[in-house]
Amino acid sequence: MCGIIGYTGKEKVRDVILDALELLEYRGYDSAGIAYGEKEGTVSVCKCAGRVADLRKKCGSLGQDATYGIGHTRWATHGGVCDLNAHPHQVGKVTLVHNGIIENYKELTKEYELENELVSETDTEVAAALLNHFYKGNPDEAITKLVGVLKGTFALVMLFADQPGRIFSIRNVSPIVATYSEAGAMLASDVTALCRFTNRYFVVPEYHILELLQDGVRLSTLTGETVEPEYQVADWELNSSEKGAYPFYMEKEIMEQPDAIRATMEGRIVDGFPDFSKDGLPDSVLKNCERICVVACGTAMHAGLIAQSLVKSMLQMHIDVELASEFMYADPVVDEKTLVVAVSQSGETIDTLEALKYAKKKGATCMSILNVKGSSISRESDYVLYTNAGPEIAVASTKAYTTQLTVFYLLVARIAYIRGKMSEDEVKSYIRDFEQVPAAVEQVLANKKQIHLIAKNVITAKDLFMIGRGLDYALLLEGSLKLKEVSYIHSEAYASGELKHGPIALITTDTPVVALITQEKLKQKELSNIKEVRSRGADVVLFIKESLQDPTTKEYETVALPNVRDAFMGIPASVALQLLAYYVSADKGYDVDKPRNLAKVVTVE
Ligand code: F6R
C-alpha cells in the first residue's frame, strides 16, 4: 500500500512526480505529497490530505524549478488522515517517504529519545528522525545503521539536504522498481509509473542501497559492493495503463477482457491441448502432487473457489482453498506432496506472500498465478503462470479475475489429461469449447446497456442478497464483493439452499435479490429458492444462461447469458456481474476506481 516515486532527469521533475503519483494513486489515496530539491540544494515539501489532484492545486507553481524529487500517495496505517501525517516527513537534514510498517517505532522513539522531534503520529516520521540521528554526512552509512534497527516492512526513499541531486532508496519486502533511461533515473512502487518513459526496469533487491543520479543509477550492498541491476522488460504497452476514452479504469478493464483472456490462452494451447511447457511447468509437478492448496485473498481467493469446484468435479482430487491471511495460523495440512498455488494480481499481497513462504518451509511445491511480472511472490515461487492481463489499475479487480479463471480452466484440464481423468478426445473437445469463451464475453459486453438498465433495480438498495448454487454460488461471492466494494451496498452472497436456515429472515420488499442460474443440473432447485424469496416480497433480478430460459424464468427481470459449456459459464457470468457493480457505482456518482478505504496493493498484514 502507498505509492512511492523518485525522479531525477531532463523532464520537468515536479510534473513527472505528480503525473506518476496519479498512476500510483490506486495504491492509496487518502493523502499525497512531494519533496523537491532545487539547484541551490534546498529541499521543500508540499503535502496534504486528499487526492493527488488536491496536491496539484496546493502546489500551484511551487517546485517549477525542481531538478530532483520524491513523491508519495498514502493509505493510512499509523495516524489518521491529515496534512501532518501525509508523507514526505522531514526531520533535520532528512526528507523521507515510506511504504510499509515500522513495527518497532515506539521502542525506537524511546530508545533514541526522538519524542521532541516528532510532529506527526506516524511510524514513518520515526524512521526519518532516526536516519537524521545516524546521518553524519555519509548517506550509505546512515541508511545501513537505520535498517539495522528497523523491524517490519519498508520501502524508503530519502533525500539529504546536503546531498543535492541524489535520491536514495532501500527496501525490505515492500516493492521498489527502478530504471535509467534517456529521460533520467526513476524509481517507483511499481512498473506502471515508469511505463511513460520506458518498459525496461529492474526490481531493487532487498537490503540494497539504490541511488538515483542525473546520469545513472548506483546499486550496492550494505557492505559497499557494487551490484549490476538486472534489467527486465515489461511487455505492457506504454499506454495500456491509461484510461483512454473511458470515464473509469474499471469500465476499460471490463471491456478489455476478451483480449486479456485471449492473451492468457496464447501459447498455452498446442495442437488442441492445454500446454504449460512455455511456462517451464513440468507435468511431473501436476502428476505427483497428492493434494492442491490454493492461497489467496479477496477476488483472487474467489478464483480459487472456482478452481476448487473444477478440481473436485474433473479430478475428484483433494483441494483446499485458504484465505492467505488465515493460512499459517490455522495449522494447514501442507507437506512435500502438496502443490500450493498462490493467486495474486499484484504479486505483492503480503498475506499471500507470507502464506507461500510458510508453505515452502513445510516442503510444499510452490506455484503462483500472477499478473505482475517480477513481483515479490514470483520470486518466492518454484513455478509462475502469468495471466497476461496487462496493467489493472482500478481497485476493483476484473480482468485479473477472469484471466486467473482462464489459467485454472486450462490447468485443471492439463492435470485431468495427464492423470488419465480425461481422454484425448475429451480434452480436445473441452479446449474447443473453451476457445468460445472470449466471444461469449464479447456478447455480454455487447449487452451492457441492458445490464445498465437493470442496475436501476438495485441502486437504491441498502441491503441485497445474491443467491445461487454450486459454481454459481462461488461466482456470486465474487459478484457480491464487487458490488459492495464499489457501490457501498451491503451485499451478501448466499448458497440458495441455505437461505431458509436463517438469512431468509432478512428478506423483505426492500431487499432485492440477484439470482444466478448457469448450471443445468441445478436449475429447478434454484428456481424453487427464487420463488421462496419472491413470495416474501423480494424483487428478483435473474442472470440466466440463455439456453436455460423457459416461460417460468420470464416472470423475473432477466439478463440472458451466452451459451457456453456449463463449466465455463463462470467467465461470462462474472463479466455480467462486474458490469452490474460498475453501473450501480457510476450512477451513484462514486469514484468507481477508488472506493473508500481501499487500496489496490495490500502490503500490510
Ligand atoms: C477486490 C480486490 C481484492 C484483491 C485482493 C488480493 O476487487 O481487488 O480483493 O483481489 O486484495 O489482491 P492481489 O490479487 O493483488 O493479491
PDB file of C-alpha atoms and ligand atoms in Angstrom, residues 297-300 343-347 349 352 395-397 404 478 481-482 485 600 602, ligand 1:
ATOM      1  CA  CYS A 297      -7.056 -13.027  -0.753  1.00  0.00           C
ATOM      2  CA  GLY A 298     -10.261 -11.360  -1.875  1.00  0.00           C
ATOM      3  CA  THR A 299     -11.054 -11.713  -5.555  1.00  0.00           C
ATOM      4  CA  ALA A 300      -8.031 -13.932  -6.165  1.00  0.00           C
ATOM      5  CA  VAL A 343      -3.067 -16.486  -6.744  1.00  0.00           C
ATOM      6  CA  SER A 344      -2.494 -12.747  -6.880  1.00  0.00           C
ATOM      7  CA  GLN A 345      -2.927  -9.934  -9.361  1.00  0.00           C
ATOM      8  CA  SER A 346      -0.231  -7.739  -7.866  1.00  0.00           C
ATOM      9  CA  GLY A 347       2.081 -10.480  -6.664  1.00  0.00           C
ATOM     10  CA  THR A 349      -0.160  -9.045  -1.258  1.00  0.00           C
ATOM     11  CA  THR A 352      -0.346 -14.325   0.214  1.00  0.00           C
ATOM     12  CA  VAL A 395      -9.007  -1.004  -7.316  1.00  0.00           C
ATOM     13  CA  ALA A 396     -11.837  -3.455  -8.019  1.00  0.00           C
ATOM     14  CA  SER A 397     -10.307  -6.420  -9.773  1.00  0.00           C
ATOM     15  CA  GLN A 404      -6.969 -16.215 -13.305  1.00  0.00           C
ATOM     16  CA  GLU A 478     -17.129 -12.510  -6.239  1.00  0.00           C
ATOM     17  CA  LEU A 481     -17.700  -8.464  -3.287  1.00  0.00           C
ATOM     18  CA  LYS A 482     -17.567  -6.380  -6.466  1.00  0.00           C
ATOM     19  CA  GLU A 485     -16.717  -2.536  -2.686  1.00  0.00           C
ATOM     20  CA  LYS A 600      -5.087  -1.888  -4.874  1.00  0.00           C
ATOM     21  CA  VAL A 602      -2.271  -4.698   0.111  1.00  0.00           C
TER      22      VAL A 602
HETATM   23  C1  F6R B   1     -11.291  -6.840  -4.967  1.00  0.00           C
HETATM   24  C2  F6R B   1      -9.850  -6.897  -4.966  1.00  0.00           C
HETATM   25  C3  F6R B   1      -9.162  -7.500  -3.811  1.00  0.00           C
HETATM   26  C4  F6R B   1      -7.905  -8.256  -4.270  1.00  0.00           C
HETATM   27  C5  F6R B   1      -7.091  -8.722  -3.061  1.00  0.00           C
HETATM   28  C6  F6R B   1      -5.884  -9.526  -3.474  1.00  0.00           C
HETATM   29  O1  F6R B   1     -11.789  -6.319  -6.155  1.00  0.00           O
HETATM   30  O2  F6R B   1      -9.213  -6.452  -5.880  1.00  0.00           O
HETATM   31  O3  F6R B   1      -9.996  -8.333  -3.085  1.00  0.00           O
HETATM   32  O4  F6R B   1      -8.283  -9.329  -5.040  1.00  0.00           O
HETATM   33  O5  F6R B   1      -6.679  -7.605  -2.331  1.00  0.00           O
HETATM   34  O6  F6R B   1      -5.046  -8.785  -4.296  1.00  0.00           O
HETATM   35  P1  F6R B   1      -3.981  -9.487  -5.225  1.00  0.00           P
HETATM   36  O7  F6R B   1      -4.733 -10.241  -6.273  1.00  0.00           O
HETATM   37  O8  F6R B   1      -3.158  -8.389  -5.781  1.00  0.00           O
HETATM   38  O9  F6R B   1      -3.201 -10.419  -4.348  1.00  0.00           O
END
